[in-house]
Amino acid sequence: MSKHTKPEKSWMMYDMANSAYSVVITTAIFPIYYKAVANEAGVSAADSTAYLGYTISIATFILAMLGPILGSVADFKDMKRKFFTFFFLLGSLSTIGLVLVPEDQWLLLLIIYTLTAIGARGANLFYDAYLVDVTERDKMDDLSAKGFAVGYIGSVIPFILSISVIILSQQEILPLSVGNASKIAFLITAIWWILFTIPLLKNVRQKHWIERKPRIVANSFKELKKTFLEIKQHKAILLFLIAYFFYIDGVGTIISMSTAYGTDVGLGTTDLIVALLAVQVVAAPFAMLFGRLARKFGAKQMIYVGIFIYIIVCVYAMFLDTVVDFWILAMLVASAQGGIQALSRSFFAQMVPKEKSNSFFGFYNVFGRFAAVSGPFLVGGMTQLTGNSAYGVFSLVILFIIGFIILLFVPDPRKEQTA
């Protein structure tokens, strides 16, 4: 990272901060802890998985509705930092709040989890929009991919710390119940999140903005309308957002519900946790590889590669039968997970006006978050309908195929620059 500027390094550090939340809370320990709490309360495995999916959908729906409005306000001078800080604090402090929920209150646990999700995803909206402030257009693909790679590598540390506490409690080396050990993992995550957000708050500033006007709320709605009209006029941006809506839906759903699915098909906690740790380690070099290949072939082509890998994942999930099958599935996800997200972010950032990045990323957030509403509902509904989680995962294949087809019609901004 030595060749990067201080703002670039600080921006990448936040990927390390929020990736701890993504791994420990969204993907690994919280779903397992929640499933155990719900099971003790008499909730069936299929229903608890469905309720988790519905909860994720509610959180993302709320943020999707607020995203464009908040983005248009954040385009004004000095506002991006304020919104980022608010959502970061909401997410990190609510994560601490998970520690305080009694172990028999599965519904309250989901409510607090909703707040953590709104905070984390709200902060990510403005974090993504900061990309245009910290680097130049020709470095966006590489920096975005490296950010994801740093996040994967950095998140391994709080993950290992958290898992160590849980294992030591299981072995009765630590005088803790597994439930209390899980709560310590939530606390470790919150502290890590706060610690590695400090460099961004200290060193990253909004460089592109619209000058503030007296009636900031009223004017933000005017800017929102202008942005909406600009998106309608720019066919390439609109088509990309529609394609993104579909394929990122599948990506996000697989990330957020993978451990719940693994539990339903009979995998043990140890197998799940070791596989998730391996995914973090393997995903880091693949994210960087996607960034480097994007410099040669273009971000759009590498997004195609990521979508194709996820189609294979959805189909293979139907035949998952052994621990080896799950490992193969996990490594396939690891090879594409970081790259497709990183290059989608940088591909979009290259298409939008820098001074209105928050407004445009607000709509980017809408398409991504509304997508995240439908995906978990699709998995939850199909799982309840069939009684088999495999059919729920397989149903996501249609989202990747639609996204792939629509992306074919999106012009490559890199080619337009050289034309």
Short mmCIF file of C-alpha atoms in Angstrom, two decimals:
data_model
loop_
_atom_site.label_atom_id
_atom_site.label_comp_id
_atom_site.label_asym_id
_atom_site.label_seq_id
_atom_site.Cartn_x
_atom_site.Cartn_y
_atom_site.Cartn_z
CA MET A 1 0.00 0.00 0.00
CA SER A 2 3.07 2.25 0.09
CA LYS A 3 2.45 3.71 -3.36
CA HIS A 4 -0.99 4.94 -2.37
CA THR A 5 -1.78 8.37 -0.93
CA LYS A 6 -2.87 8.77 2.69
CA PRO A 7 -6.54 9.35 1.71
CA GLU A 8 -6.45 6.22 -0.50
CA LYS A 9 -4.96 4.12 2.32
CA SER A 10 -7.45 5.49 4.84
CA TRP A 11 -10.33 4.78 2.47
CA MET A 12 -9.18 1.17 2.05
CA MET A 13 -8.85 0.80 5.83
CA TYR A 14 -12.60 1.27 6.18
CA ASP A 15 -13.10 -1.85 4.10
CA MET A 16 -11.13 -3.60 6.84
CA ALA A 17 -13.41 -2.01 9.43
CA ASN A 18 -16.79 -2.89 7.94
CA SER A 19 -15.69 -6.30 6.67
CA ALA A 20 -15.48 -7.44 10.29
CA TYR A 21 -19.20 -6.68 10.55
CA SER A 22 -19.93 -8.43 7.26
CA VAL A 23 -18.11 -11.60 8.33
CA VAL A 24 -18.92 -11.92 12.02
CA ILE A 25 -22.40 -10.39 12.13
CA THR A 26 -23.91 -10.81 8.67
CA THR A 27 -22.32 -14.06 7.55
CA ALA A 28 -20.85 -16.16 10.34
CA ILE A 29 -21.50 -15.96 14.05
CA PHE A 30 -24.73 -13.97 14.30
CA PRO A 31 -26.77 -16.26 11.99
CA ILE A 32 -25.56 -19.34 13.89
CA TYR A 33 -26.25 -17.67 17.26
CA TYR A 34 -29.67 -16.48 16.09
CA LYS A 35 -30.59 -19.94 14.74
CA ALA A 36 -29.67 -21.46 18.12
CA VAL A 37 -31.72 -18.88 20.05
CA ALA A 38 -34.71 -19.32 17.73
CA ASN A 39 -34.46 -23.11 17.97
CA GLU A 40 -34.50 -22.93 21.77
CA ALA A 41 -37.67 -20.83 21.49
CA GLY A 42 -39.34 -23.54 19.41
CA VAL A 43 -39.00 -21.91 15.97
CA SER A 44 -38.40 -24.44 13.17
CA ALA A 45 -35.19 -24.34 11.11
CA ALA A 46 -37.02 -23.39 7.89
CA ASP A 47 -39.06 -20.66 9.62
CA SER A 48 -36.07 -19.13 11.41
CA THR A 49 -34.17 -18.97 8.10
CA ALA A 50 -37.19 -17.34 6.47
CA TYR A 51 -37.55 -14.80 9.32
CA LEU A 52 -33.88 -13.88 8.97
CA GLY A 53 -34.44 -13.32 5.25
CA TYR A 54 -37.48 -11.14 5.93
CA THR A 55 -35.52 -9.11 8.49
CA ILE A 56 -32.73 -8.45 5.99
CA SER A 57 -35.36 -7.40 3.46
CA ILE A 58 -36.96 -4.91 5.88
CA ALA A 59 -33.60 -3.31 6.74
CA THR A 60 -32.60 -2.95 3.11
CA PHE A 61 -36.04 -1.61 2.12
CA ILE A 62 -35.77 1.17 4.72
CA LEU A 63 -32.33 2.20 3.52
CA ALA A 64 -33.33 1.93 -0.13
CA MET A 65 -36.12 4.43 0.46
CA LEU A 66 -33.82 6.86 2.27
CA GLY A 67 -30.76 6.45 0.01
CA PRO A 68 -31.52 8.90 -2.82
CA ILE A 69 -32.78 11.62 -0.46
CA LEU A 70 -29.77 11.33 1.83
CA GLY A 71 -27.46 11.17 -1.18
CA SER A 72 -28.82 14.39 -2.64
CA VAL A 73 -28.35 16.19 0.69
CA ALA A 74 -24.83 14.76 1.01
CA ASP A 75 -23.82 16.28 -2.34
CA PHE A 76 -23.77 19.66 -0.60
CA LYS A 77 -20.48 20.77 0.94
CA ASP A 78 -19.47 19.05 4.23
CA MET A 79 -22.61 16.87 4.37
CA LYS A 80 -21.10 13.57 3.21
CA ARG A 81 -18.96 13.28 6.34
CA LYS A 82 -21.91 13.97 8.65
CA PHE A 83 -24.09 11.28 7.12
CA PHE A 84 -21.27 8.75 7.01
CA THR A 85 -20.51 9.36 10.69
CA PHE A 86 -24.16 9.04 11.71
CA PHE A 87 -24.68 5.67 10.03
CA PHE A 88 -21.30 4.36 11.16
CA LEU A 89 -22.19 5.15 14.78
CA LEU A 90 -25.69 3.69 14.40
CA GLY A 91 -24.25 0.44 13.09
CA SER A 92 -21.33 0.05 15.48
CA LEU A 93 -23.26 1.04 18.62
CA SER A 94 -26.20 -1.21 17.67
CA THR A 95 -23.71 -4.06 17.30
CA ILE A 96 -22.76 -3.43 20.92
CA GLY A 97 -26.51 -3.49 21.60
CA LEU A 98 -26.67 -7.12 20.45
CA VAL A 99 -24.62 -7.98 23.53
CA LEU A 100 -27.38 -6.67 25.80
CA VAL A 101 -30.25 -8.74 24.34
CA PRO A 102 -31.33 -11.64 26.62
CA GLU A 103 -30.69 -15.04 25.07
CA ASP A 104 -34.37 -16.00 25.02
CA GLN A 105 -35.48 -12.92 23.04
CA TRP A 106 -35.08 -14.01 19.41
CA LEU A 107 -37.46 -11.33 18.08
CA LEU A 108 -35.70 -8.47 19.90
CA LEU A 109 -32.43 -9.88 18.59
CA LEU A 110 -33.71 -9.50 15.02
CA ILE A 111 -34.88 -5.92 15.71
CA ILE A 112 -31.45 -4.85 16.99
CA TYR A 113 -29.86 -6.70 14.07
CA THR A 114 -32.02 -4.59 11.75
CA LEU A 115 -30.48 -1.42 13.22
CA THR A 116 -26.96 -2.78 12.76
CA ALA A 117 -27.76 -3.57 9.12
CA ILE A 118 -29.20 -0.09 8.45
CA GLY A 119 -26.12 1.50 10.00
CA ALA A 120 -23.61 -0.66 8.16
CA ARG A 121 -25.27 -0.32 4.77
CA GLY A 122 -25.97 3.39 5.21
CA ALA A 123 -22.31 4.04 6.00
CA ASN A 124 -21.32 1.98 2.96
CA LEU A 125 -23.41 4.22 0.70
CA PHE A 126 -21.27 7.25 1.58
CA TYR A 127 -18.09 5.20 1.78
CA ASP A 128 -18.63 4.05 -1.82
CA ALA A 129 -19.29 7.64 -2.90
CA TYR A 130 -15.98 8.73 -1.32
CA LEU A 131 -14.18 6.77 -4.06
CA VAL A 132 -14.40 9.78 -6.41
CA ASP A 133 -12.85 11.99 -3.69
CA VAL A 134 -9.81 9.87 -2.90
CA THR A 135 -8.47 8.84 -6.32
CA GLU A 136 -8.43 9.46 -10.07
CA ARG A 137 -10.72 7.80 -12.58
CA ASP A 138 -8.06 5.52 -14.09
CA LYS A 139 -7.17 4.12 -10.64
CA MET A 140 -10.72 3.38 -9.47
CA ASP A 141 -10.92 -0.28 -10.56
CA ASP A 142 -7.61 -1.16 -8.92
CA LEU A 143 -8.26 0.81 -5.71
CA SER A 144 -11.79 -0.53 -5.32
CA ALA A 145 -10.56 -4.12 -5.74
CA LYS A 146 -7.68 -3.57 -3.31
CA GLY A 147 -10.15 -2.15 -0.80
CA PHE A 148 -12.10 -5.39 -0.88
CA ALA A 149 -8.86 -7.40 -0.64
CA VAL A 150 -7.71 -5.42 2.41
CA GLY A 151 -11.15 -5.97 3.91
CA TYR A 152 -10.97 -9.73 3.45
CA ILE A 153 -7.47 -9.97 4.91
CA GLY A 154 -8.19 -7.63 7.81
CA SER A 155 -11.48 -9.25 8.74
CA VAL A 156 -9.68 -12.55 9.38
CA ILE A 157 -8.21 -11.17 12.63
CA PRO A 158 -11.47 -10.30 14.46
CA PHE A 159 -12.99 -13.47 13.00
CA ILE A 160 -10.23 -15.65 14.49
CA LEU A 161 -10.42 -13.79 17.81
CA SER A 162 -14.19 -14.30 17.91
CA ILE A 163 -14.04 -17.96 16.95
CA SER A 164 -11.26 -18.59 19.48
CA VAL A 165 -13.42 -17.26 22.31
CA ILE A 166 -16.32 -19.48 21.22
CA ILE A 167 -14.16 -22.62 20.86
CA LEU A 168 -12.48 -22.03 24.23
CA SER A 169 -15.91 -21.69 25.82
CA GLN A 170 -17.08 -24.92 24.15
CA GLN A 171 -14.00 -26.72 25.51
CA GLU A 172 -14.75 -25.20 28.95
CA ILE A 173 -11.32 -23.57 29.01
CA LEU A 174 -13.07 -20.23 29.43
CA PRO A 175 -15.82 -20.04 32.07
CA LEU A 176 -18.39 -18.83 29.53
CA SER A 177 -21.49 -20.24 27.90
CA VAL A 178 -21.40 -20.40 24.10
CA GLY A 179 -24.08 -17.71 24.05
CA ASN A 180 -21.96 -15.31 26.11
CA ALA A 181 -18.92 -16.15 23.99
CA SER A 182 -20.92 -15.16 20.91
CA LYS A 183 -21.77 -11.86 22.59
CA ILE A 184 -18.05 -11.23 23.18
CA ALA A 185 -17.59 -11.82 19.45
CA PHE A 186 -20.16 -9.10 18.75
CA LEU A 187 -18.24 -6.74 21.06
CA ILE A 188 -14.92 -7.53 19.34
CA THR A 189 -16.55 -6.72 16.00
CA ALA A 190 -17.87 -3.36 17.18
CA ILE A 191 -14.50 -2.33 18.64
CA TRP A 192 -12.68 -3.37 15.44
CA TRP A 193 -15.20 -1.47 13.32
CA ILE A 194 -14.74 1.71 15.36
CA LEU A 195 -10.93 1.45 15.51
CA PHE A 196 -10.34 1.11 11.77
CA THR A 197 -12.85 3.81 10.86
CA ILE A 198 -10.73 6.46 12.58
CA PRO A 199 -8.25 6.86 9.64
CA LEU A 200 -11.09 7.63 7.23
CA LEU A 201 -12.63 10.18 9.58
CA LYS A 202 -9.20 11.76 10.04
CA ASN A 203 -7.79 11.78 6.50
CA VAL A 204 -10.61 11.61 3.94
CA ARG A 205 -12.44 14.75 2.87
CA GLN A 206 -15.18 15.51 0.37
CA LYS A 207 -13.37 17.12 -2.61
CA HIS A 208 -16.30 17.34 -5.01
CA TRP A 209 -19.53 18.99 -3.95
CA ILE A 210 -22.39 21.35 -4.76
CA GLU A 211 -22.32 24.63 -2.83
CA ARG A 212 -24.75 24.71 0.07
CA LYS A 213 -27.93 26.73 -0.37
CA PRO A 214 -30.19 28.36 2.26
CA ARG A 215 -33.05 25.84 2.05
CA ILE A 216 -30.91 22.72 2.03
CA VAL A 217 -33.74 20.18 2.34
CA ALA A 218 -35.90 21.76 -0.37
CA ASN A 219 -32.90 22.16 -2.65
CA SER A 220 -31.84 18.57 -2.02
CA PHE A 221 -35.17 17.39 -3.43
CA LYS A 222 -34.58 19.59 -6.48
CA GLU A 223 -31.15 18.02 -6.94
CA LEU A 224 -32.71 14.60 -6.46
CA LYS A 225 -35.16 15.30 -9.27
CA LYS A 226 -32.31 16.53 -11.50
CA THR A 227 -30.31 13.38 -10.81
CA PHE A 228 -33.31 11.19 -11.59
CA LEU A 229 -33.79 12.99 -14.91
CA GLU A 230 -30.07 12.67 -15.67
CA ILE A 231 -30.23 8.94 -15.05
CA LYS A 232 -33.23 8.64 -17.37
CA GLN A 233 -31.37 10.59 -20.06
CA HIS A 234 -28.16 8.57 -19.68
CA LYS A 235 -29.26 5.20 -21.00
CA ALA A 236 -25.96 3.55 -20.07
CA ILE A 237 -26.30 4.45 -16.38
CA LEU A 238 -29.93 3.34 -16.25
CA LEU A 239 -29.22 0.02 -17.96
CA PHE A 240 -26.29 -0.68 -15.66
CA LEU A 241 -28.40 0.03 -12.58
CA ILE A 242 -31.09 -2.38 -13.79
CA ALA A 243 -28.51 -5.09 -14.52
CA TYR A 244 -26.88 -4.43 -11.14
CA PHE A 245 -30.30 -4.72 -9.47
CA PHE A 246 -30.59 -8.31 -10.59
CA TYR A 247 -27.10 -9.78 -10.26
CA ILE A 248 -26.12 -8.06 -7.01
CA ASP A 249 -29.37 -9.32 -5.51
CA GLY A 250 -28.10 -12.86 -5.90
CA VAL A 251 -24.64 -11.98 -4.58
CA GLY A 252 -25.95 -10.28 -1.46
CA THR A 253 -28.46 -13.00 -0.71
CA ILE A 254 -25.83 -15.74 -0.91
CA ILE A 255 -23.53 -13.76 1.40
CA SER A 256 -26.17 -13.00 4.02
CA MET A 257 -27.86 -16.41 4.11
CA SER A 258 -24.99 -18.82 3.43
CA THR A 259 -24.51 -20.02 7.00
CA ALA A 260 -28.25 -20.41 7.57
CA TYR A 261 -28.36 -22.54 4.41
CA GLY A 262 -25.36 -24.58 5.54
CA THR A 263 -27.03 -25.23 8.88
CA ASP A 264 -30.21 -26.39 7.16
CA VAL A 265 -28.36 -28.94 5.02
CA GLY A 266 -26.79 -30.46 8.13
CA LEU A 267 -23.30 -28.96 8.27
CA GLY A 268 -21.74 -28.61 11.70
CA THR A 269 -20.74 -25.30 13.23
CA THR A 270 -17.02 -26.12 12.95
CA ASP A 271 -17.28 -26.93 9.24
CA LEU A 272 -19.19 -23.72 8.58
CA ILE A 273 -16.77 -21.50 10.48
CA VAL A 274 -13.61 -23.00 8.99
CA ALA A 275 -15.09 -22.69 5.49
CA LEU A 276 -16.01 -19.05 6.06
CA LEU A 277 -12.50 -18.30 7.32
CA ALA A 278 -11.06 -19.93 4.22
CA VAL A 279 -13.38 -17.86 2.03
CA GLN A 280 -11.96 -14.65 3.54
CA VAL A 281 -8.37 -15.76 2.92
CA VAL A 282 -8.99 -16.99 -0.64
CA ALA A 283 -11.21 -14.04 -1.60
CA ALA A 284 -8.46 -11.45 -0.96
CA PRO A 285 -6.06 -12.46 -3.77
CA PHE A 286 -8.98 -13.11 -6.13
CA ALA A 287 -10.33 -9.58 -5.51
CA MET A 288 -6.90 -8.15 -6.38
CA LEU A 289 -6.72 -10.45 -9.41
CA PHE A 290 -10.07 -9.14 -10.64
CA GLY A 291 -8.74 -5.57 -10.26
CA ARG A 292 -5.58 -6.33 -12.24
CA LEU A 293 -7.45 -8.18 -14.98
CA ALA A 294 -9.89 -5.26 -15.19
CA ARG A 295 -6.97 -3.03 -16.19
CA LYS A 296 -6.32 -5.33 -19.14
CA PHE A 297 -9.79 -6.55 -20.14
CA GLY A 298 -12.05 -3.93 -18.55
CA ALA A 299 -14.29 -4.00 -15.48
CA LYS A 300 -17.35 -4.99 -17.50
CA GLN A 301 -15.75 -8.17 -18.82
CA MET A 302 -14.67 -9.21 -15.34
CA ILE A 303 -18.17 -8.59 -13.98
CA TYR A 304 -19.37 -11.10 -16.60
CA VAL A 305 -16.87 -13.61 -15.22
CA GLY A 306 -18.18 -13.05 -11.69
CA ILE A 307 -21.81 -13.51 -12.75
CA PHE A 308 -20.97 -16.75 -14.57
CA ILE A 309 -19.25 -18.14 -11.46
CA TYR A 310 -22.30 -17.32 -9.35
CA ILE A 311 -24.58 -19.12 -11.82
CA ILE A 312 -22.41 -22.21 -11.30
CA VAL A 313 -22.74 -21.72 -7.52
CA CYS A 314 -26.56 -21.67 -7.68
CA VAL A 315 -26.72 -24.81 -9.82
CA TYR A 316 -24.13 -26.67 -7.74
CA ALA A 317 -26.02 -25.86 -4.53
CA MET A 318 -28.82 -28.15 -5.71
CA PHE A 319 -26.46 -31.12 -5.53
CA LEU A 320 -24.72 -30.25 -2.27
CA ASP A 321 -24.51 -33.47 -0.27
CA THR A 322 -21.18 -33.67 1.59
CA VAL A 323 -18.71 -31.43 3.40
CA VAL A 324 -16.47 -31.60 0.31
CA ASP A 325 -19.34 -30.23 -1.80
CA PHE A 326 -19.74 -27.33 0.60
CA TRP A 327 -16.02 -26.57 0.39
CA ILE A 328 -16.16 -26.53 -3.41
CA LEU A 329 -19.13 -24.17 -3.23
CA ALA A 330 -17.33 -21.94 -0.72
CA MET A 331 -14.23 -21.65 -2.91
CA LEU A 332 -16.33 -20.79 -5.96
CA VAL A 333 -17.98 -18.00 -3.98
CA ALA A 334 -14.57 -16.82 -2.73
CA SER A 335 -13.23 -16.54 -6.27
CA ALA A 336 -15.93 -14.07 -7.36
CA GLN A 337 -17.40 -12.41 -4.27
CA GLY A 338 -14.98 -9.51 -3.84
CA GLY A 339 -14.26 -8.93 -7.51
CA ILE A 340 -17.85 -8.54 -8.68
CA GLN A 341 -18.69 -6.10 -5.86
CA ALA A 342 -15.50 -4.06 -6.22
CA LEU A 343 -15.71 -3.69 -9.99
CA SER A 344 -19.43 -2.88 -9.92
CA ARG A 345 -18.61 0.00 -7.58
CA SER A 346 -15.72 1.33 -9.66
CA PHE A 347 -17.50 0.76 -12.99
CA PHE A 348 -20.40 2.91 -11.77
CA ALA A 349 -18.09 5.55 -10.25
CA GLN A 350 -16.46 6.04 -13.66
CA MET A 351 -19.86 6.78 -15.22
CA VAL A 352 -21.15 9.48 -12.85
CA PRO A 353 -20.35 13.22 -12.34
CA LYS A 354 -17.95 13.54 -9.40
CA GLU A 355 -19.70 16.51 -7.79
CA LYS A 356 -22.96 14.53 -7.68
CA SER A 357 -21.48 11.20 -6.66
CA ASN A 358 -23.63 10.95 -3.51
CA SER A 359 -26.88 11.44 -5.41
CA PHE A 360 -25.91 8.90 -8.04
CA PHE A 361 -24.66 6.43 -5.43
CA GLY A 362 -27.94 7.02 -3.61
CA PHE A 363 -29.72 5.56 -6.63
CA TYR A 364 -27.01 2.89 -6.88
CA ASN A 365 -27.92 2.07 -3.30
CA VAL A 366 -31.64 2.00 -4.15
CA PHE A 367 -31.15 -0.53 -6.92
CA GLY A 368 -28.80 -2.61 -4.80
CA ARG A 369 -30.95 -2.46 -1.67
CA PHE A 370 -34.29 -3.05 -3.36
CA ALA A 371 -32.60 -6.01 -4.99
CA ALA A 372 -31.63 -7.20 -1.52
CA VAL A 373 -35.30 -7.06 -0.57
CA SER A 374 -36.40 -9.48 -3.27
CA GLY A 375 -33.55 -11.99 -3.01
CA PRO A 376 -33.99 -13.06 0.63
CA PHE A 377 -37.78 -13.11 0.14
CA LEU A 378 -37.29 -15.34 -2.90
CA VAL A 379 -35.07 -17.72 -0.93
CA GLY A 380 -37.30 -17.59 2.15
CA GLY A 381 -40.50 -18.13 0.18
CA MET A 382 -39.11 -20.97 -1.94
CA THR A 383 -37.63 -22.63 1.16
CA GLN A 384 -40.93 -22.50 3.02
CA LEU A 385 -42.86 -23.64 -0.07
CA THR A 386 -40.67 -26.67 -0.74
CA GLY A 387 -39.24 -27.31 2.74
CA ASN A 388 -35.78 -27.47 1.11
CA SER A 389 -33.20 -24.65 1.28
CA ALA A 390 -31.46 -25.93 -1.87
CA TYR A 391 -34.42 -24.88 -4.01
CA GLY A 392 -34.25 -21.43 -2.44
CA VAL A 393 -30.61 -20.99 -3.44
CA PHE A 394 -31.20 -22.42 -6.91
CA SER A 395 -34.03 -19.92 -7.52
CA LEU A 396 -31.42 -17.13 -7.48
CA VAL A 397 -30.01 -18.32 -10.82
CA ILE A 398 -32.71 -16.41 -12.69
CA LEU A 399 -31.46 -13.12 -11.16
CA PHE A 400 -27.91 -13.70 -12.43
CA ILE A 401 -29.10 -14.62 -15.92
CA ILE A 402 -31.29 -11.50 -16.23
CA GLY A 403 -28.47 -9.28 -14.94
CA PHE A 404 -26.01 -10.84 -17.40
CA ILE A 405 -28.32 -10.23 -20.38
CA ILE A 406 -29.06 -6.58 -19.51
CA LEU A 407 -25.36 -5.85 -18.91
CA LEU A 408 -24.69 -6.80 -22.54
CA PHE A 409 -26.36 -3.54 -23.59
CA VAL A 410 -24.30 -1.27 -21.28
CA PRO A 411 -21.49 0.66 -23.06
CA ASP A 412 -18.05 0.42 -21.48
CA PRO A 413 -16.99 3.90 -20.20
CA ARG A 414 -13.34 2.97 -20.75
CA LYS A 415 -13.95 2.43 -24.46
CA GLU A 416 -15.89 5.70 -24.69
CA GLN A 417 -12.91 7.55 -23.19
CA THR A 418 -10.54 6.20 -25.83
CA ALA A 419 -12.98 6.75 -28.70
#
